[in-house]
Amino acid sequence: MKRDAGKGLFKKILIANRGEIALRIIRACRELGIETVAVYSEADTDCLHVRFADTAVCIGPAKSAESYLDPKRIIPAAEITGAEAIHPGYGFLAENADFADICSSCDLVFIGPPPEVIRALGDKVLAKKTMKEADVPVVPGSEGGVVSVAAAKEVAEAVGYPIILKAAAGGGGRGMRVANTPAQLEKAFHTARMEAKAAFNNPEVYLEKYLVNPRHVEIQILADEHGNIVHLGERDCTVQRRHQKLIEESPSPIMTPTLREKMGKAAILGAKRAGYRNAGTVEFLVDSDGSFYFMEMNTRVQVEHPVTEEVTDIDIIVEQLRIASGEKLSLTQDQVKLSGNVIECRINAENPDTDFTPSPGMITAFHPPGGHGVRVDTHVYAKYVVPPFYDSLLAKLIVRGINRNDAIAKMLRALDEFIIEGIHTTIDFHKKVLADPVFQSGTFDTGFVEDYYRRTKSD
Ligand code: MV4
């Protein structure tokens, strides 16, 4: 549904999510005078999003498929409470084009891009084609999917080994296979297709030259419904483990003003070509020589959005709400200014000593850090019981310093103050990484976490 110009902001929206992001959205709504409807599962009756929203509706049992993932339970909650729009947050239904379609047919605004844009960018082959048409650099590889071993081998010879096979319906690292030789490629082709079929019910795979240990740098963009698009600089998300981001920062240690302008322009051109609306993120791989290549576009607000909020002083959730209600962007590209260095550590309910296995249970003591330049986005409180059903993010600790060393010192100080007892968390892991000379040098790549464990195994 497209709203009439001049209708103003929404009066009431429903938040189809839980945890810290539900709280984050409620906060933005409160500041804008928008009423909020929370939805919650039977496992989440004691959650703060239920308490802080103006209205809360129980939508089903603990299992996500029967609550947060079920449009048949969420849409009626919006209808009964008179919400005009739905904010999906991240995860759950956030990148589900069918859900965005259902919203629109029920006269509810989906706070995000149009369904056909979500669908097109969710197809990684089509997304890559769209970016190529917009002159955004893409990794050399197959034009579209590869349908046979022979076709794959032909493309591999042309771009050179090593190569990577990726699922067209995949993303975020699921369904990928690397091959160094034609023999490996033959095997990888069949397993990649089988995995893709099993995971996404779509066996289509495409082939790219494999960049060895690149960096992950993503550009945040905002696009309104009037054709205006700005970028808010980059986030460096190179510190990951098994495709789970652990630390994000902005500016990227490898960024230069020239490279930022090039990547920002590329992100905007790609978003324009895709017909993008609302907040989005264009992910790039950056090679050791500074070449960058489109990887995928995320059509939702991301976990790490506060990094950009702190470095630009722009409230991304407020912008999402304004854009979705038909307002123009509140700023032009030359008004976007980056200031200082921001780092975010994801504090998860996981045990780093047992391969980051989940650690649900009661938090017996809780004290978040504070002070100058410290932000904590969390839904956790003392005696809160972390349920085993959802993702393990407990808190995002975000600090801002005048330079990178200052931000690292602040993060180490804040991590020292952070008390979470009763369950395992990633706090101590972050303390070790932030004190690591390789992390401090800023010269790491996506092999960093694995390499860190190799280097420090003896202690
Ligand atoms: C790649 C790559 C190297 N070369 N593509 C991982 C997530 C998924 N979106 C794509 N990924 C990669 N794609 C080419 N052509 C290496 C990765 C990759 C990676 C990328 C970003 C951050 C961490 C990573 C860890 C392993 C592999």
Tab-separated table of C-alpha atoms and ligand atoms in Angstrom:
chain	number	residue	atom	x	y	z
A	1	MET	CA	0.000	0.000	0.000
A	2	LYS	CA	1.319	3.418	-0.875
A	3	ARG	CA	0.184	6.056	1.604
A	4	ASP	CA	-1.105	9.464	0.584
A	5	ALA	CA	1.426	12.265	0.715
A	6	GLY	CA	0.905	14.574	3.669
A	7	LYS	CA	-0.756	11.904	5.770
A	8	GLY	CA	2.065	12.195	8.288
A	9	LEU	CA	3.757	9.385	10.157
A	10	PHE	CA	1.958	6.180	11.090
A	11	LYS	CA	-0.269	6.374	14.179
A	12	LYS	CA	0.345	2.750	15.178
A	13	ILE	CA	2.648	-0.030	13.973
A	14	LEU	CA	3.154	-3.687	14.853
A	15	ILE	CA	6.638	-5.048	15.499
A	16	ALA	CA	6.955	-8.603	14.162
A	17	ASN	CA	10.028	-9.471	16.192
A	18	ARG	CA	11.450	-9.976	19.696
A	19	GLY	CA	14.628	-9.279	21.657
A	20	GLU	CA	16.807	-6.215	21.390
A	21	ILE	CA	15.608	-5.226	17.910
A	22	ALA	CA	11.971	-5.136	19.049
A	23	LEU	CA	13.026	-2.787	21.871
A	24	ARG	CA	15.076	-0.707	19.438
A	25	ILE	CA	12.038	-0.209	17.179
A	26	ILE	CA	9.732	0.555	20.118
A	27	ARG	CA	12.189	3.263	21.252
A	28	ALA	CA	12.164	4.967	17.844
A	29	CYS	CA	8.350	4.823	17.721
A	30	ARG	CA	8.035	6.305	21.199
A	31	GLU	CA	10.218	9.251	20.197
A	32	LEU	CA	8.142	9.818	17.057
A	33	GLY	CA	4.794	9.521	18.874
A	34	ILE	CA	3.894	6.278	17.055
A	35	GLU	CA	1.929	3.712	19.083
A	36	THR	CA	3.372	0.200	19.189
A	37	VAL	CA	1.968	-3.318	19.137
A	38	ALA	CA	4.263	-6.107	20.300
A	39	VAL	CA	3.690	-9.751	19.415
A	40	TYR	CA	5.140	-12.512	21.548
A	41	SER	CA	5.323	-16.265	21.911
A	42	GLU	CA	4.424	-18.222	25.039
A	43	ALA	CA	8.177	-18.403	25.799
A	44	ASP	CA	8.438	-14.605	25.788
A	45	THR	CA	5.762	-13.490	28.265
A	46	ASP	CA	8.442	-11.944	30.520
A	47	CYS	CA	10.210	-10.073	27.710
A	48	LEU	CA	10.718	-6.331	27.796
A	49	HIS	CA	9.251	-5.763	24.319
A	50	VAL	CA	5.936	-7.019	25.743
A	51	ARG	CA	6.240	-4.586	28.623
A	52	PHE	CA	7.422	-1.510	26.705
A	53	ALA	CA	4.958	-1.686	23.795
A	54	ASP	CA	1.588	0.066	24.146
A	55	THR	CA	-0.210	-3.200	23.329
A	56	ALA	CA	0.987	-6.800	23.272
A	57	VAL	CA	-0.587	-9.813	21.586
A	58	CYS	CA	0.362	-13.431	22.292
A	59	ILE	CA	0.560	-15.126	18.899
A	60	GLY	CA	1.420	-18.726	19.717
A	61	PRO	CA	3.833	-21.288	21.165
A	62	ALA	CA	7.582	-20.943	21.623
A	63	LYS	CA	8.479	-22.537	18.277
A	64	SER	CA	9.180	-19.740	15.760
A	65	ALA	CA	7.286	-21.537	12.969
A	66	GLU	CA	4.146	-21.310	15.102
A	67	SER	CA	4.644	-17.717	16.258
A	68	TYR	CA	7.186	-15.160	14.938
A	69	LEU	CA	7.412	-16.873	11.525
A	70	ASP	CA	3.686	-17.350	10.942
A	71	PRO	CA	1.928	-14.627	8.893
A	72	LYS	CA	-1.453	-16.196	9.778
A	73	ARG	CA	-0.852	-15.236	13.406
A	74	ILE	CA	0.847	-11.878	12.854
A	75	ILE	CA	-1.514	-10.300	10.313
A	76	PRO	CA	-4.642	-10.779	12.495
A	77	ALA	CA	-2.757	-9.251	15.453
A	78	ALA	CA	-2.170	-6.149	13.310
A	79	GLU	CA	-5.780	-6.079	12.113
A	80	ILE	CA	-7.329	-6.502	15.563
A	81	THR	CA	-5.168	-3.765	17.092
A	82	GLY	CA	-5.570	-1.335	14.176
A	83	ALA	CA	-1.891	-1.134	13.246
A	84	GLU	CA	-1.189	0.507	9.890
A	85	ALA	CA	2.243	-0.969	9.279
A	86	ILE	CA	4.520	-3.838	10.280
A	87	HIS	CA	8.216	-3.520	11.086
A	88	PRO	CA	9.835	-6.942	10.648
A	89	GLY	CA	13.210	-6.135	12.279
A	90	TYR	CA	15.884	-8.641	11.152
A	91	GLY	CA	15.623	-12.430	10.816
A	92	PHE	CA	12.166	-14.088	11.016
A	93	LEU	CA	9.994	-12.583	8.213
A	94	ALA	CA	12.249	-9.627	7.392
A	95	GLU	CA	13.363	-10.887	3.964
A	96	ASN	CA	10.265	-12.899	3.123
A	97	ALA	CA	8.806	-11.438	-0.095
A	98	ASP	CA	5.601	-13.479	0.297
A	99	PHE	CA	5.018	-11.930	3.719
A	100	ALA	CA	5.534	-8.438	2.267
A	101	ASP	CA	2.958	-9.361	-0.414
A	102	ILE	CA	0.486	-10.541	2.235
A	103	CYS	CA	0.924	-7.270	4.157
A	104	SER	CA	0.157	-5.264	1.055
A	105	SER	CA	-2.945	-7.303	0.192
A	106	CYS	CA	-4.172	-6.740	3.770
A	107	ASP	CA	-3.631	-2.985	3.395
A	108	LEU	CA	-0.730	-3.021	5.839
A	109	VAL	CA	2.514	-1.207	5.036
A	110	PHE	CA	5.533	-3.536	5.174
A	111	ILE	CA	8.379	-1.384	6.507
A	112	GLY	CA	11.028	-2.368	3.985
A	113	PRO	CA	11.434	-2.561	0.220
A	114	PRO	CA	8.622	-3.686	-2.138
A	115	PRO	CA	8.028	-7.484	-2.319
A	116	GLU	CA	9.325	-7.764	-5.888
A	117	VAL	CA	12.594	-6.070	-4.857
A	118	ILE	CA	13.043	-8.457	-1.906
A	119	ARG	CA	12.344	-11.364	-4.276
A	120	ALA	CA	14.738	-10.156	-6.985
A	121	LEU	CA	17.625	-9.491	-4.577
A	122	GLY	CA	16.969	-12.788	-2.752
A	123	ASP	CA	17.798	-14.565	-6.010
A	124	LYS	CA	21.595	-14.203	-5.895
A	125	VAL	CA	21.993	-14.862	-9.640
A	126	LEU	CA	19.450	-12.189	-10.543
A	127	ALA	CA	20.921	-9.794	-7.942
A	128	LYS	CA	24.379	-10.192	-9.465
A	129	LYS	CA	22.984	-9.587	-12.971
A	130	THR	CA	21.211	-6.434	-11.755
A	131	MET	CA	24.423	-5.102	-10.195
A	132	LYS	CA	26.431	-5.872	-13.337
A	133	GLU	CA	23.910	-3.918	-15.417
A	134	ALA	CA	24.446	-0.982	-13.050
A	135	ASP	CA	28.244	-1.192	-13.585
A	136	VAL	CA	28.809	-2.394	-10.025
A	137	PRO	CA	31.923	-4.626	-9.969
A	138	VAL	CA	31.048	-8.317	-9.543
A	139	VAL	CA	33.381	-11.308	-9.069
A	140	PRO	CA	34.229	-12.888	-12.459
A	141	GLY	CA	32.238	-16.084	-12.975
A	142	SER	CA	29.287	-17.693	-14.686
A	143	GLU	CA	26.598	-15.611	-16.393
A	144	GLY	CA	23.674	-16.978	-14.395
A	145	GLY	CA	23.502	-20.512	-13.054
A	146	VAL	CA	25.756	-23.406	-14.102
A	147	VAL	CA	23.677	-26.414	-15.172
A	148	SER	CA	26.334	-29.088	-15.761
A	149	VAL	CA	29.827	-30.140	-14.696
A	150	ALA	CA	31.017	-29.432	-18.247
A	151	ALA	CA	29.627	-25.879	-18.175
A	152	ALA	CA	31.138	-25.319	-14.713
A	153	LYS	CA	34.564	-26.584	-15.840
A	154	GLU	CA	34.488	-24.283	-18.855
A	155	VAL	CA	33.797	-21.192	-16.703
A	156	ALA	CA	36.383	-22.332	-14.136
A	157	GLU	CA	39.079	-22.596	-16.820
A	158	ALA	CA	38.192	-19.091	-18.005
A	159	VAL	CA	38.347	-17.398	-14.570
A	160	GLY	CA	41.042	-19.667	-13.098
A	161	TYR	CA	41.079	-21.846	-9.965
A	162	PRO	CA	40.288	-21.756	-7.075
A	163	ILE	CA	36.561	-21.274	-7.698
A	164	ILE	CA	33.516	-21.168	-5.446
A	165	LEU	CA	30.030	-22.549	-6.120
A	166	LYS	CA	27.162	-20.717	-4.432
A	167	ALA	CA	23.450	-21.500	-4.186
A	168	ALA	CA	21.300	-19.059	-6.190
A	169	ALA	CA	18.722	-19.151	-3.401
A	170	GLY	CA	21.383	-19.067	-0.666
A	171	GLY	CA	23.140	-16.195	1.009
A	172	GLY	CA	24.976	-15.565	4.231
A	173	GLY	CA	27.414	-18.359	3.474
A	174	ARG	CA	24.967	-21.266	3.312
A	175	GLY	CA	25.372	-23.751	0.466
A	176	MET	CA	28.874	-22.794	-0.685
A	177	ARG	CA	31.642	-25.110	-2.000
A	178	VAL	CA	35.239	-24.251	-2.932
A	179	ALA	CA	37.217	-26.209	-5.563
A	180	ASN	CA	40.935	-25.971	-6.385
A	181	THR	CA	41.032	-28.442	-9.289
A	182	PRO	CA	38.705	-29.780	-12.017
A	183	ALA	CA	38.396	-33.050	-10.045
A	184	GLN	CA	37.319	-31.153	-6.915
A	185	LEU	CA	34.941	-29.085	-9.023
A	186	GLU	CA	33.159	-32.195	-10.273
A	187	LYS	CA	32.500	-33.354	-6.714
A	188	ALA	CA	31.700	-29.833	-5.461
A	189	PHE	CA	29.161	-29.302	-8.243
A	190	HIS	CA	27.077	-32.301	-7.205
A	191	THR	CA	27.276	-31.690	-3.443
A	192	ALA	CA	26.544	-27.968	-3.837
A	193	ARG	CA	23.445	-28.728	-5.923
A	194	MET	CA	22.250	-31.378	-3.457
A	195	GLU	CA	22.772	-29.051	-0.504
A	196	ALA	CA	21.041	-26.187	-2.282
A	197	LYS	CA	18.074	-28.412	-3.133
A	198	ALA	CA	17.835	-29.672	0.467
A	199	ALA	CA	18.259	-26.248	2.106
A	200	PHE	CA	16.358	-23.953	-0.276
A	201	ASN	CA	14.332	-26.372	-2.433
A	202	ASN	CA	16.223	-24.943	-5.428
A	203	PRO	CA	19.322	-26.744	-6.779
A	204	GLU	CA	20.550	-23.819	-8.902
A	205	VAL	CA	24.190	-22.899	-8.264
A	206	TYR	CA	26.478	-20.316	-9.837
A	207	LEU	CA	30.252	-20.141	-10.050
A	208	GLU	CA	32.753	-17.418	-9.142
A	209	LYS	CA	36.481	-17.061	-8.918
A	210	TYR	CA	37.340	-17.690	-5.257
A	211	LEU	CA	39.022	-14.747	-3.552
A	212	VAL	CA	41.275	-16.113	-0.813
A	213	ASN	CA	40.677	-14.445	2.563
A	214	PRO	CA	39.114	-11.144	1.445
A	215	ARG	CA	37.590	-8.542	3.773
A	216	HIS	CA	33.857	-8.061	4.245
A	217	VAL	CA	32.913	-4.403	3.866
A	218	GLU	CA	29.277	-3.336	3.512
A	219	ILE	CA	27.656	-0.024	2.594
A	220	GLN	CA	24.500	1.177	4.390
A	221	ILE	CA	22.041	2.953	2.142
A	222	LEU	CA	18.735	4.783	2.620
A	223	ALA	CA	16.304	5.206	-0.285
A	224	ASP	CA	13.023	7.102	-0.092
A	225	GLU	CA	9.924	6.741	-2.296
A	226	HIS	CA	10.794	9.931	-4.192
A	227	GLY	CA	13.954	8.683	-5.909
A	228	ASN	CA	16.469	9.976	-3.360
A	229	ILE	CA	19.235	7.611	-2.232
A	230	VAL	CA	22.139	8.286	0.126
A	231	HIS	CA	24.837	6.026	1.544
A	232	LEU	CA	25.962	6.220	5.167
A	233	GLY	CA	29.483	4.926	4.680
A	234	GLU	CA	30.720	1.436	5.442
A	235	ARG	CA	30.851	-1.180	8.143
A	236	ASP	CA	33.739	-3.616	8.241
A	237	CYS	CA	32.407	-7.033	9.280
A	238	THR	CA	35.536	-9.055	8.567
A	239	VAL	CA	35.656	-10.578	12.070
A	240	GLN	CA	33.296	-13.516	11.607
A	241	ARG	CA	33.165	-17.151	12.620
A	242	ARG	CA	31.273	-19.629	10.426
A	243	HIS	CA	29.483	-16.709	8.753
A	244	GLN	CA	28.357	-15.289	12.110
A	245	LYS	CA	29.603	-11.735	12.575
A	246	LEU	CA	31.280	-11.148	15.920
A	247	ILE	CA	32.742	-7.630	15.673
A	248	GLU	CA	31.811	-4.802	13.310
A	249	GLU	CA	33.419	-1.393	12.959
A	250	SER	CA	33.276	1.857	11.033
A	251	PRO	CA	35.265	3.319	9.395
A	252	SER	CA	36.884	0.193	7.999
A	253	PRO	CA	40.619	0.082	8.819
A	254	ILE	CA	41.289	-0.322	5.074
A	255	MET	CA	39.058	2.547	3.931
A	256	THR	CA	40.280	5.658	2.107
A	257	PRO	CA	38.091	8.617	1.073
A	258	THR	CA	38.509	7.599	-2.597
A	259	LEU	CA	37.544	3.962	-2.011
A	260	ARG	CA	34.552	5.026	0.123
A	261	GLU	CA	33.314	7.301	-2.615
A	262	LYS	CA	33.677	4.522	-5.210
A	263	MET	CA	31.945	1.889	-3.053
A	264	GLY	CA	29.245	4.347	-1.961
A	265	LYS	CA	28.527	5.314	-5.572
A	266	ALA	CA	28.440	1.649	-6.605
A	267	ALA	CA	25.995	0.825	-3.793
A	268	ILE	CA	23.698	3.696	-4.785
A	269	LEU	CA	23.797	2.794	-8.502
A	270	GLY	CA	23.013	-0.846	-7.700
A	271	ALA	CA	20.159	0.121	-5.370
A	272	LYS	CA	18.727	2.435	-8.033
A	273	ARG	CA	18.852	-0.271	-10.681
A	274	ALA	CA	17.067	-2.692	-8.315
A	275	GLY	CA	14.304	-0.151	-7.598
A	276	TYR	CA	15.324	-0.170	-3.954
A	277	ARG	CA	13.311	1.534	-1.178
A	278	ASN	CA	13.919	1.970	2.568
A	279	ALA	CA	17.105	0.952	4.427
A	280	GLY	CA	19.384	-1.635	2.849
A	281	THR	CA	22.936	-2.917	2.875
A	282	VAL	CA	25.160	-3.711	-0.074
A	283	GLU	CA	27.801	-6.280	0.914
A	284	PHE	CA	31.160	-6.296	-0.830
A	285	LEU	CA	34.238	-8.490	-0.755
A	286	VAL	CA	37.424	-6.423	-0.765
A	287	ASP	CA	40.617	-8.030	-2.073
A	288	SER	CA	44.089	-7.353	-0.641
A	289	ASP	CA	44.769	-4.950	-3.551
A	290	GLY	CA	41.711	-2.830	-2.684
A	291	SER	CA	39.495	-4.155	-5.514
A	292	PHE	CA	35.917	-4.582	-4.372
A	293	TYR	CA	33.184	-6.860	-5.661
A	294	PHE	CA	29.436	-7.035	-5.008
A	295	MET	CA	28.540	-10.045	-2.835
A	296	GLU	CA	24.852	-9.652	-1.937
A	297	MET	CA	22.303	-7.070	-0.874
A	298	ASN	CA	20.455	-7.346	2.424
A	299	THR	CA	16.938	-5.978	2.214
A	300	ARG	CA	16.444	-5.408	5.945
A	301	VAL	CA	17.815	-3.417	8.848
A	302	GLN	CA	20.889	-5.272	10.075
A	303	VAL	CA	22.013	-6.318	13.530
A	304	GLU	CA	25.031	-4.007	13.218
A	305	HIS	CA	23.087	-0.870	12.176
A	306	PRO	CA	24.033	0.975	15.430
A	307	VAL	CA	27.649	1.151	14.227
A	308	THR	CA	26.499	3.413	11.399
A	309	GLU	CA	24.098	5.308	13.672
A	310	GLU	CA	26.936	6.193	16.015
A	311	VAL	CA	29.424	7.156	13.301
A	312	THR	CA	26.889	9.286	11.338
A	313	ASP	CA	24.542	10.397	14.161
A	314	ILE	CA	21.597	9.263	12.011
A	315	ASP	CA	18.768	7.175	13.527
A	316	ILE	CA	18.284	4.447	10.897
A	317	ILE	CA	15.046	3.102	12.424
A	318	VAL	CA	13.531	6.596	12.464
A	319	GLU	CA	14.532	6.988	8.806
A	320	GLN	CA	12.906	3.625	7.984
A	321	LEU	CA	9.641	4.739	9.605
A	322	ARG	CA	9.720	8.106	7.860
A	323	ILE	CA	10.494	6.583	4.460
A	324	ALA	CA	7.750	3.947	4.803
A	325	SER	CA	5.193	6.650	5.641
A	326	GLY	CA	6.069	8.392	2.370
A	327	GLU	CA	8.301	11.185	3.680
A	328	LYS	CA	11.387	12.402	1.881
A	329	LEU	CA	14.871	11.624	3.173
A	330	SER	CA	15.787	14.142	5.849
A	331	LEU	CA	19.293	14.611	4.463
A	332	THR	CA	21.375	14.807	1.291
A	333	GLN	CA	24.653	12.985	0.629
A	334	ASP	CA	26.810	16.002	1.512
A	335	GLN	CA	25.074	16.224	4.896
A	336	VAL	CA	26.275	12.717	5.786
A	337	LYS	CA	29.410	13.136	7.901
A	338	LEU	CA	31.381	10.339	9.531
A	339	SER	CA	32.942	11.152	12.870
A	340	GLY	CA	35.295	9.121	15.064
A	341	ASN	CA	35.649	5.331	15.181
A	342	VAL	CA	32.885	2.974	16.258
A	343	ILE	CA	33.229	-0.685	17.222
A	344	GLU	CA	30.470	-3.162	18.084
A	345	CYS	CA	30.915	-6.460	19.899
A	346	ARG	CA	28.105	-8.995	19.772
A	347	ILE	CA	27.573	-10.478	23.214
A	348	ASN	CA	26.026	-13.908	22.658
A	349	ALA	CA	24.753	-16.577	25.042
A	350	GLU	CA	27.376	-19.010	23.765
A	351	ASN	CA	30.380	-20.866	25.128
A	352	PRO	CA	33.526	-19.972	23.135
A	353	ASP	CA	35.380	-22.877	24.818
A	354	THR	CA	33.005	-25.458	23.324
A	355	ASP	CA	32.859	-24.169	19.753
A	356	PHE	CA	30.352	-21.421	20.579
A	357	THR	CA	27.551	-23.801	21.558
A	358	PRO	CA	24.383	-22.045	22.795
A	359	SER	CA	24.157	-21.371	26.520
A	360	PRO	CA	20.535	-20.676	27.464
A	361	GLY	CA	19.315	-20.359	31.057
A	362	MET	CA	18.849	-17.839	33.852
A	363	ILE	CA	20.997	-14.736	34.012
A	364	THR	CA	21.698	-14.504	37.733
A	365	ALA	CA	23.526	-11.161	37.695
A	366	PHE	CA	23.510	-8.403	35.097
A	367	HIS	CA	25.343	-5.102	34.970
A	368	PRO	CA	25.802	-3.314	31.625
A	369	PRO	CA	28.683	-0.875	31.117
A	370	GLY	CA	28.083	2.844	30.631
A	371	GLY	CA	29.950	6.104	30.494
A	372	HIS	CA	31.037	8.355	27.669
A	373	GLY	CA	30.774	6.915	24.179
A	374	VAL	CA	29.236	3.618	25.311
A	375	ARG	CA	25.919	2.248	24.018
A	376	VAL	CA	24.347	-1.076	24.949
A	377	ASP	CA	21.400	-2.400	22.926
A	378	THR	CA	19.929	-5.284	24.905
A	379	HIS	CA	16.689	-6.840	26.084
A	380	VAL	CA	18.367	-8.611	28.973
A	381	TYR	CA	17.915	-7.922	32.704
A	382	ALA	CA	18.835	-9.673	35.966
A	383	LYS	CA	16.877	-12.934	36.443
A	384	TYR	CA	15.903	-12.990	32.749
A	385	VAL	CA	15.799	-16.551	31.446
A	386	VAL	CA	17.375	-16.894	27.976
A	387	PRO	CA	15.089	-19.283	26.089
A	388	PRO	CA	16.665	-22.005	23.917
A	389	PHE	CA	14.351	-21.330	20.960
A	390	TYR	CA	15.763	-18.190	19.370
A	391	ASP	CA	19.112	-16.727	18.345
A	392	SER	CA	21.703	-16.255	21.018
A	393	LEU	CA	22.281	-12.485	20.818
A	394	LEU	CA	22.077	-11.011	24.336
A	395	ALA	CA	23.460	-7.535	23.797
A	396	LYS	CA	25.327	-5.339	21.368
A	397	LEU	CA	28.052	-3.302	22.993
A	398	ILE	CA	28.865	-0.288	20.836
A	399	VAL	CA	31.577	2.251	21.627
A	400	ARG	CA	32.747	5.381	19.898
A	401	GLY	CA	36.200	6.900	20.219
A	402	ILE	CA	38.039	9.753	18.523
A	403	ASN	CA	40.234	7.234	16.659
A	404	ARG	CA	40.522	3.450	16.384
A	405	ASN	CA	42.950	3.024	19.304
A	406	ASP	CA	40.714	5.143	21.511
A	407	ALA	CA	37.688	3.037	20.526
A	408	ILE	CA	39.604	-0.182	21.303
A	409	ALA	CA	40.610	1.152	24.741
A	410	LYS	CA	37.011	2.139	25.431
A	411	MET	CA	35.731	-1.279	24.316
A	412	LEU	CA	38.221	-3.077	26.575
A	413	ARG	CA	37.138	-0.868	29.500
A	414	ALA	CA	33.433	-1.456	28.748
A	415	LEU	CA	33.901	-5.235	28.391
A	416	ASP	CA	35.622	-5.243	31.806
A	417	GLU	CA	32.564	-3.570	33.350
A	418	PHE	CA	30.070	-5.896	31.679
A	419	ILE	CA	28.764	-8.430	34.194
A	420	ILE	CA	26.614	-11.322	32.994
A	421	GLU	CA	26.487	-14.327	35.335
A	422	GLY	CA	24.658	-17.656	35.266
A	423	ILE	CA	25.292	-18.495	31.601
A	424	HIS	CA	28.289	-18.533	29.243
A	425	THR	CA	28.807	-15.446	27.078
A	426	THR	CA	31.254	-14.169	24.469
A	427	ILE	CA	32.463	-11.288	26.696
A	428	ASP	CA	35.833	-12.851	27.570
A	429	PHE	CA	36.384	-13.888	23.953
A	430	HIS	CA	35.954	-10.252	22.902
A	431	LYS	CA	38.416	-9.092	25.595
A	432	LYS	CA	41.063	-11.408	24.138
A	433	VAL	CA	40.382	-10.416	20.531
A	434	LEU	CA	40.374	-6.665	21.256
A	435	ALA	CA	43.764	-7.083	22.998
A	436	ASP	CA	45.192	-9.093	20.078
A	437	PRO	CA	47.987	-7.325	18.122
A	438	VAL	CA	46.619	-8.549	14.780
A	439	PHE	CA	43.162	-7.151	15.556
A	440	GLN	CA	44.751	-3.939	16.803
A	441	SER	CA	46.813	-3.605	13.612
A	442	GLY	CA	43.616	-3.639	11.521
A	443	THR	CA	45.320	-5.789	8.880
A	444	PHE	CA	43.281	-8.981	9.345
A	445	ASP	CA	41.074	-10.760	6.792
A	446	THR	CA	38.119	-13.191	6.965
A	447	GLY	CA	40.486	-15.924	8.137
A	448	PHE	CA	41.138	-13.935	11.351
A	449	VAL	CA	39.123	-15.911	13.944
A	450	GLU	CA	40.373	-19.322	12.752
A	451	ASP	CA	43.890	-17.960	12.609
A	452	TYR	CA	43.519	-16.427	16.072
A	453	TYR	CA	42.619	-19.832	17.542
A	454	ARG	CA	45.607	-21.419	15.770
A	455	ARG	CA	47.963	-18.758	17.114
A	456	THR	CA	46.695	-18.866	20.705
A	457	LYS	CA	45.895	-22.608	21.069
A	458	SER	CA	48.671	-23.206	23.616
A	459	ASP	CA	47.194	-20.856	26.263
B	1	MV4	C1	33.146	-15.483	-1.485
B	1	MV4	C2	34.430	-15.624	-0.915
B	1	MV4	C3	35.511	-15.628	-1.767
B	1	MV4	N1	35.333	-15.512	-3.095
B	1	MV4	N2	33.026	-15.374	-2.813
B	1	MV4	C4	30.685	-15.884	2.592
B	1	MV4	C5	29.322	-15.392	2.861
B	1	MV4	C6	28.659	-15.345	1.559
B	1	MV4	N3	27.755	-14.245	1.471
B	1	MV4	C7	29.759	-15.219	0.571
B	1	MV4	N4	30.960	-15.572	1.255
B	1	MV4	C8	32.133	-15.595	0.606
B	1	MV4	N5	32.047	-15.452	-0.736
B	1	MV4	C9	34.095	-15.379	-3.594
B	1	MV4	N6	33.954	-15.267	-4.922
B	1	MV4	C10	34.533	-15.741	0.466
B	1	MV4	C11	33.385	-15.736	1.238
B	1	MV4	C12	33.607	-15.905	2.650
B	1	MV4	C13	33.400	-14.836	3.531
B	1	MV4	C14	32.929	-13.601	3.103
B	1	MV4	C15	32.715	-12.573	3.978
B	1	MV4	C16	33.002	-12.751	5.327
B	1	MV4	C17	33.460	-13.956	5.784
B	1	MV4	C18	33.657	-15.011	4.902
B	1	MV4	C19	34.135	-16.222	5.359
B	1	MV4	C20	34.328	-17.254	4.488
B	1	MV4	C21	34.054	-17.095	3.125
